[in-house]
Amino acid sequence: MTLKKLLTVAITLLIAQSALAGVKIEHWVSPSGARVYFIESRVLPMLDVQVDFAAGSMFDPTGKSGLAALTRGELDLGAAGRDETAIAEQLADIGANLGGGADTDRASVALRTLSAKDKREPALEILRDVLHKPLFDAAIFEREKARTIAGLKEAMTRPDSIAGKAFWVAMYPSHPYGQQASPESVAALSRDDLAAFHSRYYVAANASITLVGDISRGEAENIAESIALGLPKGEAASLPPAPAPPKGSVTKLPHPASQAHIYIGLPAIERGNPDYFPLLVGNYTLGGGGFVSRLMKEVRDKRGYAYSVYSYFAPLKQTGPFQIGLQTKRSQAKDAIKVARDVLGGYLKEGPSEEELTAAKANLTGSFPLRLDSNKKLLDNTAAIGFYGLPLDYLDQYQAKVQAVTADEIKQAFARRVRPADLITVTVAAD
Amino acid sequence: MRLRQVIPFLLAPWLLTAAQANPYEMTLQNGMRVIVKEDRRAPTAVQMVWYRVGSIDEVDGGSGVAHVLEHMMFKGTPSVGPGEFNKRVAAAGGRDNAFTSRDYTAYFQQVPKEKLEEMMQLEADRMRHLNVDAKEFEQEIKVVMEERRMRTDDNPQSKLFEQMNAVAFQAHPYRRPIIGWMNDLETMTAADAKVWYDTWYVPNNAYAVITGDVDHKAVFALAEKYYGPLEGHALPLRRAQTEPAQEGARQVTVKAPAELPVLIMGYKAPVLRDVEKDSDPYALEMLTAILDGHDAARFNKKLVREDKVALSVGIGYDSTARGPGMIHIHGSPSEGKTVADLQAAIRAEIARVQKDGVSEPELKRAKAQLLAGEVYKLDSMFGQAMEIGQTESAGIPYQKIDRMLEKLQQVTAAQVQAVAKKYFTDDTLTIGVLDPQPLDGKPRRPAVAVRH
């Protein structure tokens, strides 16, 4: 198809289509045991497939921090009969992209391809090989190890990275979330560690597969099963004991930067916990609502202390953090921290005003369509629902759940989750 | 989301006509243009208002004022109080922000479609009625200084880029950083921002780009209602400012706390002025795709993977701009390698293109990626509005976007080789090197050979 024809068809389809009538996620378990989530979207001639494994850094064995990330990174650097060059060139030849990565919980491999069969089929074949038969070539492993170590050393000179790492170490002193990759831990890894990690965690029972795009249910079933079939059945990852609540602390690290980087927070909540909606709605007023939050008003608008100041809850598989972050001229770090702490203290005491609560709900419910207006956004939301085992009607219920939150529930949820005495403060480059 | 089955367009031949007309455009009496791209995938809309003014229009001593004014645009009008703009957008379930570049300043809101009218009303109000309050300015200028500290002063790579840019351009306003020199921010006053606003923020210097689940006729009527009554005035004469020809390589070194050395090599390059007659910018776009368009493109394959001389290496080139163009190559050497080693390896790769050209499969691959990208870009309404807005900002009508893509598809291997020979020359090269400094007094490996 010529460019012009392709575009005309794509644009014509845009006109012909009309919009969303509630999000319908189809779900099934493939015969080989992987959980599958599918949204059929025929508007654009493209397909997204994301495969998520519980294979994030929380599963790094003790002393082997960095293993999950390196394993994920090397998957597409040679698999089955293709070397790293062949994989990249063949994907490019059909205009497909392979992405993904590893965070604390998840390792993801994400394919975006045109949905035409002559493009889709070879792209899916590469995806399957990358998941099923990565080579973990020894020479490539040494090269990637060296690059990772160099990156870690560079990060150790950046105030924001230093602060971020120290913050997680302080929040999770005895949980894998606090174990940070270091040049030393990565240097100690071997090629066999990668292969072992892959065979333990990249298994069907530990996988969720999300498909969004221009295919039928039947095609989605076949694609998902072909992905799951090549994975060992295996077992779902077992979780470590939940993080112990830490004691409050202050960590102050030196750095020559002109600005201090400040993090305040503590482990607060896991995915799927019913406190999430009160915290989400409540945090909008505190520091989640962009330009209209209390933190923004007090720290930025009134005092000009910072360009960026925010708070958020990041629920994870296990207790994820509540975090306030800001950067300010190093000489005024103390004052800025005091303002942020005062704003938080006041909010814990008062909760939101009626007006603030109404505004929070108006934005969170009103902006809901913006969360779903592209295949990419549908993919991200659905993959998270699948990976974390959230209810399939999570998106349908979202607005009602936001609407139902009361000021009292917010105060109580904050009182349970954000205890001022337990707050951890990390500063880098503060005078 | 289950989307309705596609209506086969044989049954609806009018759709083809509609598709070819989309986007739609009109010009108001006051000179403001309104471009609407209908996209009915989801019940949302994006409004962007672009002003043809950026740091390129600033003068010495006043760097950063375009960006400071962008911040001040959220500080209120007689009818919408300070901070009220953001509040109203948030209440509408929207997201909003703004960005300043060398060539333009743009403001946007993403909203549920039924809120578009309110956004147009708000944006029209602040186009001519901004209150540049001295007290608000006093706080906001501090925020901008914090932004500068965060983005540039404490970021060695940004600092290097800023310095390198100031050396590469000597006369053209592109030599000044968009965020402004710190000293200029320190001496700037509310009156400076006010003059900037009064001079440039008029409908005849602006255009709106609206994408989403909207009817263009309805949007045009709203534009008449809200933007139509605003009065314009003549803009100051914009003198063409031509950078004198560079006649020899330049180099700048920046020392900053870091671990890794960084090398930037900037070559002066043309930008697209005439979509039909120009050909070099298209060939340069394809060249950058062949060098760095995927993980096994030439730079990564040879320098990172095979020779392991670089930890990372990339190339950037923007073929549309109001001012002069530049190709940037940037990278960091591997452990045990120097910036000089990396530079030699990059030069060898360039020489290989100059001598042997590029292969047909490489060119075909780059074109296939481009073609797929045209489909993927339709997944983002925001991205589509950005593409229209940016193209227009460089003085190229958005109607030419498809033609530019066709021209890219027509580039030949011989043209790619020819532009490699023509533009990768030492005489127009500026080299920037980050010499990493220890945080703690311990010595680091030197980035450049030190003469004792």
Coordinates of N, CA and C in Angstrom, one line a residue, chain A residues 225-418:
Chain A
E225 N -2.2 -17.6 23.1 CA -1.8 -18.9 23.4 C -0.4 -19.3 22.8
S226 N -0.1 -18.7 21.6 CA 1.2 -19.0 21.0 C 2.3 -18.4 21.8
I227 N 2.0 -17.3 22.5 CA 3.0 -16.7 23.4 C 3.1 -17.6 24.7
A228 N 2.0 -18.0 25.3 CA 2.0 -18.7 26.5 C 2.6 -20.1 26.3
L229 N 2.3 -20.7 25.2 CA 2.7 -22.1 24.9 C 4.2 -22.3 24.9
G230 N 4.9 -21.3 24.5 CA 6.4 -21.5 24.5 C 7.1 -21.2 25.8
L231 N 6.3 -20.8 26.8 CA 6.9 -20.5 28.1 C 6.7 -21.8 28.9
P232 N 7.7 -22.1 29.8 CA 7.4 -23.2 30.7 C 6.2 -22.8 31.6
K233 N 5.5 -23.9 32.0 CA 4.3 -23.6 32.8 C 4.7 -22.8 34.1
G234 N 5.6 -23.4 34.9 CA 6.2 -22.8 36.0 C 5.2 -22.4 37.1
E235 N 5.7 -21.6 38.0 CA 4.9 -21.2 39.1 C 4.9 -19.7 39.3
A236 N 3.8 -19.1 39.8 CA 3.8 -17.7 40.1 C 4.8 -17.3 41.1
A237 N 5.4 -16.2 41.0 CA 6.4 -15.7 41.9 C 5.9 -15.6 43.3
S238 N 6.7 -16.0 44.3 CA 6.2 -15.9 45.7 C 6.8 -14.6 46.2
L239 N 5.9 -13.9 47.0 CA 6.3 -12.6 47.5 C 7.1 -12.7 48.8
P240 N 8.0 -11.8 49.0 CA 8.7 -11.8 50.4 C 7.7 -11.3 51.4
P241 N 8.0 -11.4 52.7 CA 7.1 -10.8 53.7 C 7.0 -9.3 53.5
A242 N 5.8 -8.8 53.8 CA 5.5 -7.4 53.6 C 6.5 -6.5 54.3
P243 N 6.8 -5.3 53.8 CA 7.7 -4.4 54.4 C 7.3 -4.1 55.8
A244 N 8.2 -4.0 56.8 CA 7.9 -3.6 58.1 C 7.8 -2.1 58.1
P245 N 6.8 -1.5 58.9 CA 6.8 -0.1 59.0 C 8.1 0.5 59.5
P246 N 8.7 1.4 58.9 CA 10.0 2.0 59.4 C 9.8 3.0 60.4
K247 N 10.9 3.4 61.1 CA 10.8 4.5 62.0 C 11.2 5.8 61.2
G248 N 10.7 6.9 61.7 CA 11.0 8.1 61.1 C 12.5 8.4 61.1
S249 N 13.0 9.1 60.1 CA 14.5 9.4 60.1 C 14.8 10.6 59.2
V250 N 15.9 11.1 59.4 CA 16.4 12.2 58.5 C 17.8 11.8 57.9
T251 N 17.9 11.8 56.6 CA 19.2 11.6 56.0 C 19.6 12.8 55.2
K252 N 20.8 13.3 55.5 CA 21.3 14.5 54.8 C 22.6 14.2 54.1
L253 N 22.6 14.3 52.8 CA 23.8 13.9 52.0 C 24.4 15.1 51.3
P254 N 25.7 15.2 51.3 CA 26.3 16.4 50.7 C 26.4 16.3 49.2
H255 N 26.4 17.4 48.5 CA 26.6 17.5 47.1 C 26.9 18.9 46.7
P256 N 27.7 19.2 45.7 CA 28.0 20.5 45.3 C 26.9 21.3 44.5
A257 N 25.8 20.6 44.2 CA 24.7 21.2 43.3 C 24.2 22.5 43.9
S258 N 23.6 23.4 43.1 CA 23.1 24.7 43.5 C 21.7 24.5 44.2
Q259 N 21.1 23.4 43.9 CA 19.7 23.1 44.4 C 19.7 21.9 45.3
A260 N 19.0 22.0 46.4 CA 18.8 20.8 47.2 C 17.6 20.0 46.6
H261 N 17.8 18.6 46.7 CA 16.7 17.7 46.3 C 16.1 17.1 47.6
I262 N 14.8 17.2 47.7 CA 14.2 16.8 49.0 C 13.1 15.8 48.7
Y263 N 13.1 14.7 49.5 CA 12.1 13.7 49.5 C 11.6 13.5 50.9
I264 N 10.3 13.4 51.0 CA 9.6 13.2 52.3 C 8.6 12.1 52.1
G265 N 8.6 11.0 52.9 CA 7.5 10.0 52.7 C 7.7 8.8 53.6
L266 N 7.0 7.8 53.2 CA 7.0 6.5 53.9 C 6.3 5.4 53.1
P267 N 6.5 4.1 53.4 CA 5.7 3.1 52.8 C 4.3 3.2 53.2
A268 N 3.3 3.2 52.3 CA 2.0 3.6 52.6 C 0.9 2.5 52.2
I269 N 0.9 2.1 51.0 CA -0.2 1.3 50.5 C 0.1 0.3 49.4
E270 N -0.5 -0.8 49.3 CA -0.3 -1.8 48.2 C -1.5 -1.7 47.3
R271 N -1.3 -2.2 46.1 CA -2.4 -2.2 45.0 C -3.6 -3.0 45.5
G272 N -4.8 -2.4 45.2 CA -6.0 -3.2 45.5 C -6.6 -2.9 46.9
N273 N -5.8 -2.1 47.7 CA -6.3 -1.8 49.0 C -7.4 -0.8 49.0
P274 N -8.5 -1.0 49.7 CA -9.7 -0.1 49.6 C -9.4 1.3 50.1
D275 N -8.3 1.5 50.8 CA -7.9 2.9 51.2 C -7.5 3.7 50.0
Y276 N -7.3 3.0 48.8 CA -6.7 3.7 47.7 C -7.5 4.9 47.2
F277 N -8.8 4.7 47.1 CA -9.6 5.8 46.6 C -9.7 7.0 47.5
P278 N -9.9 6.8 48.8 CA -9.8 8.0 49.7 C -8.4 8.7 49.6
L279 N -7.4 7.9 49.4 CA -6.0 8.5 49.4 C -5.8 9.3 48.0
L280 N -6.3 8.6 47.0 CA -6.2 9.3 45.6 C -6.9 10.6 45.6
V281 N -8.2 10.6 46.1 CA -9.0 11.8 46.1 C -8.4 12.8 47.0
G282 N -8.0 12.4 48.2 CA -7.4 13.3 49.2 C -6.1 13.9 48.7
N283 N -5.3 13.1 48.1 CA -4.0 13.6 47.7 C -4.1 14.6 46.5
Y284 N -5.2 14.6 45.8 CA -5.4 15.6 44.8 C -5.2 17.0 45.4
T285 N -5.9 17.2 46.5 CA -5.9 18.5 47.2 C -4.5 18.8 47.8
L286 N -3.9 17.8 48.3 CA -2.6 18.0 49.0 C -1.5 18.3 48.0
G287 N -1.3 17.4 47.0 CA -0.1 17.7 46.1 C -0.2 16.9 44.8
G288 N -1.4 16.4 44.5 CA -1.6 15.6 43.3 C -2.2 16.4 42.2
G289 N -2.9 17.5 42.5 CA -3.7 18.2 41.5 C -2.9 19.2 40.8
G290 N -1.7 18.9 40.4 CA -0.9 19.8 39.6 C -0.9 21.2 40.1
F291 N -1.3 22.2 39.3 CA -1.2 23.6 39.7 C -2.1 24.0 40.8
V292 N -3.1 23.2 41.1 CA -4.1 23.7 42.1 C -4.0 23.1 43.5
S293 N -2.9 22.3 43.7 CA -2.8 21.7 45.0 C -2.3 22.6 46.1
R294 N -2.5 22.2 47.4 CA -2.0 23.1 48.5 C -0.5 23.2 48.5
L295 N 0.2 22.1 48.2 CA 1.7 22.2 48.2 C 2.2 23.2 47.1
M296 N 1.5 23.1 45.9 CA 1.9 24.0 44.8 C 1.6 25.5 45.2
K297 N 0.5 25.7 45.9 CA 0.2 27.1 46.3 C 1.2 27.6 47.3
E298 N 1.5 26.9 48.3 CA 2.3 27.4 49.4 C 3.8 27.4 49.0
V299 N 4.3 26.3 48.4 CA 5.7 26.3 48.1 C 6.1 27.1 46.9
R300 N 5.3 26.9 45.8 CA 5.7 27.6 44.6 C 5.0 29.0 44.4
D301 N 3.7 29.0 44.4 CA 3.0 30.3 44.1 C 3.3 31.4 45.1
K302 N 3.2 31.0 46.4 CA 3.3 32.1 47.4 C 4.8 32.5 47.7
R303 N 5.7 31.5 47.6 CA 7.0 31.7 48.0 C 8.1 31.6 47.0
G304 N 7.7 31.1 45.8 CA 8.7 30.9 44.8 C 9.8 30.0 45.1
Y305 N 9.6 29.0 46.0 CA 10.6 28.1 46.5 C 11.1 27.1 45.5
A306 N 10.1 26.6 44.6 CA 10.4 25.5 43.8 C 9.7 25.6 42.4
Y307 N 10.3 25.0 41.4 CA 9.6 24.9 40.1 C 8.6 23.7 40.2
S308 N 9.1 22.6 40.8 CA 8.2 21.4 40.9 C 8.0 21.0 42.3
V309 N 6.8 20.8 42.7 CA 6.5 20.3 44.1 C 5.3 19.4 44.0
Y310 N 5.3 18.2 44.6 CA 4.2 17.3 44.4 C 4.1 16.3 45.5
S311 N 3.0 15.6 45.6 CA 2.9 14.4 46.4 C 2.1 13.4 45.7
Y312 N 2.4 12.1 46.0 CA 1.6 11.0 45.4 C 1.7 9.8 46.2
F313 N 0.7 8.9 46.0 CA 0.8 7.5 46.5 C 1.1 6.6 45.3
A314 N 2.1 5.7 45.5 CA 2.4 4.8 44.4 C 2.2 3.4 44.9
P315 N 1.0 2.9 44.9 CA 0.7 1.6 45.4 C 1.4 0.5 44.5
L316 N 2.1 -0.4 45.1 CA 2.8 -1.5 44.4 C 2.3 -2.8 44.8
K317 N 2.9 -3.9 44.3 CA 2.5 -5.3 44.7 C 2.5 -5.4 46.2
Q318 N 3.5 -4.9 46.9 CA 3.5 -4.8 48.3 C 3.6 -3.3 48.7
T319 N 3.5 -3.0 50.0 CA 3.3 -1.6 50.4 C 4.2 -0.6 49.6
G320 N 3.6 0.2 48.8 CA 4.4 1.2 48.0 C 4.3 2.6 48.7
P321 N 5.2 3.5 48.3 CA 5.4 4.7 49.0 C 4.3 5.8 48.9
F322 N 4.2 6.7 49.9 CA 3.7 8.0 49.8 C 4.9 8.9 49.7
Q323 N 4.9 9.9 48.8 CA 6.1 10.7 48.6 C 5.8 12.1 48.3
I324 N 6.5 13.0 49.0 CA 6.5 14.4 48.6 C 7.9 14.7 48.0
G325 N 7.9 15.5 46.9 CA 9.2 15.8 46.4 C 9.3 17.3 46.0
L326 N 10.5 17.9 46.1 CA 10.7 19.2 45.6 C 12.2 19.5 45.5
Q327 N 12.5 20.5 44.7 CA 13.9 21.0 44.6 C 13.9 22.5 44.8
T328 N 14.9 22.9 45.6 CA 15.0 24.4 45.9 C 16.4 24.8 46.1
K329 N 16.7 26.1 45.9 CA 18.0 26.7 46.2 C 18.5 26.1 47.5
R330 N 19.8 25.7 47.5 CA 20.2 24.9 48.7 C 20.1 25.7 50.0
S331 N 20.3 27.0 49.9 CA 20.3 27.8 51.2 C 18.9 27.9 51.8
Q332 N 17.8 27.6 51.0 CA 16.5 27.8 51.6 C 15.8 26.4 51.8
A333 N 16.6 25.3 51.8 CA 16.1 24.0 51.9 C 15.3 23.8 53.2
K334 N 15.9 24.3 54.3 CA 15.2 24.2 55.6 C 13.9 24.8 55.6
D335 N 13.8 26.0 55.1 CA 12.5 26.7 55.0 C 11.5 26.0 54.2
A336 N 12.0 25.5 53.0 CA 11.0 24.8 52.1 C 10.5 23.5 52.8
I337 N 11.4 22.8 53.5 CA 10.9 21.6 54.1 C 9.9 21.9 55.2
K338 N 10.2 23.0 55.9 CA 9.2 23.4 57.0 C 7.8 23.7 56.3
V339 N 7.8 24.4 55.2 CA 6.6 24.7 54.6 C 5.8 23.5 54.2
A340 N 6.6 22.6 53.5 CA 6.0 21.3 53.1 C 5.4 20.5 54.2
R341 N 6.2 20.4 55.3 CA 5.7 19.7 56.5 C 4.5 20.3 57.1
D342 N 4.5 21.7 57.1 CA 3.4 22.4 57.7 C 2.1 22.1 56.9
V343 N 2.3 22.2 55.6 CA 1.1 21.9 54.7 C 0.6 20.5 54.9
L344 N 1.5 19.5 55.0 CA 1.1 18.2 55.2 C 0.4 18.0 56.6
G345 N 1.0 18.6 57.6 CA 0.5 18.6 59.0 C -0.9 19.2 59.1
G346 N -1.1 20.3 58.4 CA -2.4 21.0 58.4 C -3.4 20.1 57.7
Y347 N -3.0 19.5 56.7 CA -4.0 18.7 55.9 C -4.4 17.4 56.7
L348 N -3.4 16.8 57.4 CA -3.7 15.6 58.2 C -4.7 16.0 59.2
K349 N -4.6 17.2 59.8 CA -5.5 17.6 60.8 C -6.9 17.9 60.3
E350 N -6.9 18.7 59.2 CA -8.2 19.3 58.7 C -8.8 18.4 57.7
G351 N -8.1 17.7 56.9 CA -8.6 17.1 55.7 C -9.0 18.2 54.7
P352 N -9.7 17.8 53.6 CA -10.0 18.8 52.6 C -11.3 19.5 53.0
S353 N -11.4 20.8 52.6 CA -12.6 21.5 52.7 C -13.6 21.0 51.8
E354 N -14.9 21.4 52.0 CA -15.9 20.9 51.1 C -15.6 21.3 49.6
E355 N -15.2 22.5 49.5 CA -14.9 23.1 48.2 C -13.7 22.3 47.5
E356 N -12.7 22.0 48.3 CA -11.6 21.2 47.8 C -12.0 19.8 47.4
L357 N -12.8 19.2 48.2 CA -13.3 17.9 47.9 C -14.1 17.9 46.6
T358 N -15.0 18.8 46.4 CA -15.8 18.9 45.2 C -14.8 19.1 44.0
A359 N -13.8 20.0 44.1 CA -12.9 20.3 43.0 C -12.1 19.0 42.7
A360 N -11.7 18.3 43.7 CA -10.9 17.0 43.4 C -11.8 16.0 42.7
K361 N -13.0 15.9 43.1 CA -13.9 14.9 42.4 C -14.2 15.3 41.0
A362 N -14.4 16.6 40.8 CA -14.8 17.2 39.5 C -13.6 16.8 38.5
N363 N -12.4 17.1 39.0 CA -11.3 16.8 38.1 C -11.0 15.3 37.8
L364 N -11.1 14.5 38.9 CA -10.7 13.1 38.7 C -11.8 12.4 37.9
T365 N -13.1 12.7 38.1 CA -14.1 12.1 37.3 C -14.2 12.7 35.9
G366 N -14.1 14.0 35.9 CA -14.2 14.7 34.6 C -13.1 14.4 33.6
S367 N -11.9 14.1 34.2 CA -10.8 13.9 33.3 C -10.7 12.4 32.9
F368 N -11.6 11.6 33.4 CA -11.6 10.2 33.1 C -11.5 9.8 31.6
P369 N -12.2 10.5 30.7 CA -12.1 10.1 29.3 C -10.7 10.4 28.8
L370 N -9.9 11.3 29.4 CA -8.6 11.6 28.9 C -7.6 10.4 29.3
R371 N -8.0 9.6 30.2 CA -7.2 8.4 30.6 C -7.3 7.3 29.6
L372 N -8.2 7.4 28.7 CA -8.5 6.2 27.8 C -8.6 6.6 26.3
D373 N -8.1 7.8 25.9 CA -8.3 8.2 24.6 C -7.3 7.8 23.5
S374 N -6.5 6.8 23.8 CA -5.6 6.2 22.8 C -5.4 4.8 23.1
N375 N -4.9 4.0 22.1 CA -4.6 2.6 22.3 C -3.5 2.5 23.4
K376 N -2.6 3.4 23.4 CA -1.5 3.3 24.3 C -2.0 3.4 25.7
K377 N -2.9 4.4 26.0 CA -3.4 4.5 27.3 C -4.3 3.3 27.7
L378 N -5.0 2.8 26.8 CA -5.8 1.6 27.1 C -4.9 0.5 27.5
L379 N -3.8 0.3 26.7 CA -2.9 -0.7 27.0 C -2.3 -0.6 28.4
D380 N -1.8 0.6 28.7 CA -1.2 0.8 30.0 C -2.2 0.5 31.2
N381 N -3.4 1.0 31.0 CA -4.4 0.7 32.1 C -4.7 -0.7 32.2
T382 N -5.0 -1.4 31.0 CA -5.4 -2.8 31.1 C -4.3 -3.7 31.6
A383 N -3.0 -3.4 31.2 CA -1.9 -4.2 31.6 C -1.7 -4.1 33.1
A384 N -2.0 -2.9 33.7 CA -1.9 -2.7 35.1 C -3.0 -3.5 35.8
I385 N -4.2 -3.4 35.3 CA -5.3 -4.2 35.9 C -5.0 -5.7 35.9
G386 N -4.5 -6.1 34.7 CA -4.2 -7.6 34.6 C -3.0 -8.0 35.5
F387 N -2.0 -7.2 35.5 CA -0.8 -7.6 36.3 C -1.1 -7.6 37.8
Y388 N -1.8 -6.6 38.3 CA -2.1 -6.5 39.7 C -3.4 -7.1 40.1
G389 N -4.0 -7.8 39.2 CA -5.3 -8.5 39.5 C -6.4 -7.6 40.0
L390 N -6.5 -6.4 39.5 CA -7.5 -5.5 39.9 C -8.8 -6.0 39.2
P391 N -10.0 -5.6 39.8 CA -11.3 -6.0 39.2 C -11.4 -5.6 37.7
L392 N -11.9 -6.5 36.9 CA -12.1 -6.2 35.5 C -12.9 -4.9 35.2
D393 N -13.8 -4.6 36.1 CA -14.6 -3.4 36.0 C -14.0 -2.2 36.7
Y394 N -12.7 -2.3 37.0 CA -12.0 -1.2 37.7 C -12.3 0.1 37.0
L395 N -12.2 0.2 35.7 CA -12.3 1.4 35.0 C -13.8 1.9 35.0
D396 N -14.7 0.9 34.8 CA -16.1 1.3 34.9 C -16.5 1.8 36.2
Q397 N -15.9 1.3 37.3 CA -16.2 1.7 38.6 C -15.5 3.0 39.1
Y398 N -14.5 3.3 38.3 CA -13.6 4.4 38.8 C -14.3 5.7 39.2
Q399 N -15.1 6.2 38.3 CA -15.8 7.4 38.6 C -16.7 7.4 39.8
A400 N -17.5 6.2 39.9 CA -18.4 6.1 41.0 C -17.6 6.0 42.3
K401 N -16.5 5.3 42.3 CA -15.7 5.1 43.5 C -15.1 6.5 44.0
V402 N -14.6 7.3 43.0 CA -14.1 8.6 43.3 C -15.3 9.4 43.9
Q403 N -16.4 9.4 43.3 CA -17.5 10.2 43.7 C -18.0 9.8 45.1
A404 N -17.8 8.6 45.5 CA -18.4 8.1 46.8 C -17.5 8.5 48.0
V405 N -16.2 8.9 47.7 CA -15.3 9.2 48.8 C -15.8 10.4 49.7
T406 N -15.7 10.3 51.0 CA -16.1 11.4 51.9 C -14.9 12.0 52.5
A407 N -15.1 13.2 53.0 CA -13.9 13.9 53.7 C -13.5 13.1 54.9
D408 N -14.4 12.5 55.6 CA -14.0 11.7 56.8 C -13.2 10.5 56.4
E409 N -13.6 9.9 55.3 CA -12.8 8.7 54.8 C -11.3 9.1 54.5
I410 N -11.2 10.3 53.9 CA -9.9 10.8 53.5 C -9.1 11.0 54.8
K411 N -9.7 11.7 55.8 CA -8.9 12.0 57.0 C -8.5 10.7 57.7
Q412 N -9.4 9.7 57.7 CA -9.1 8.4 58.4 C -8.0 7.7 57.6
A413 N -8.2 7.6 56.3 CA -7.2 6.9 55.5 C -5.8 7.5 55.6
F414 N -5.7 8.9 55.5 CA -4.5 9.6 55.7 C -3.9 9.3 57.1
A415 N -4.8 9.3 58.1 CA -4.3 9.1 59.5 C -3.7 7.7 59.6
R416 N -4.3 6.7 58.9 CA -3.7 5.3 59.0 C -2.4 5.2 58.2
R417 N -2.3 5.9 57.1 CA -1.2 5.7 56.2 C -0.1 6.6 56.3
V418 N -0.3 7.9 56.7 CA 0.7 8.9 56.7 C 0.9 9.4 58.1

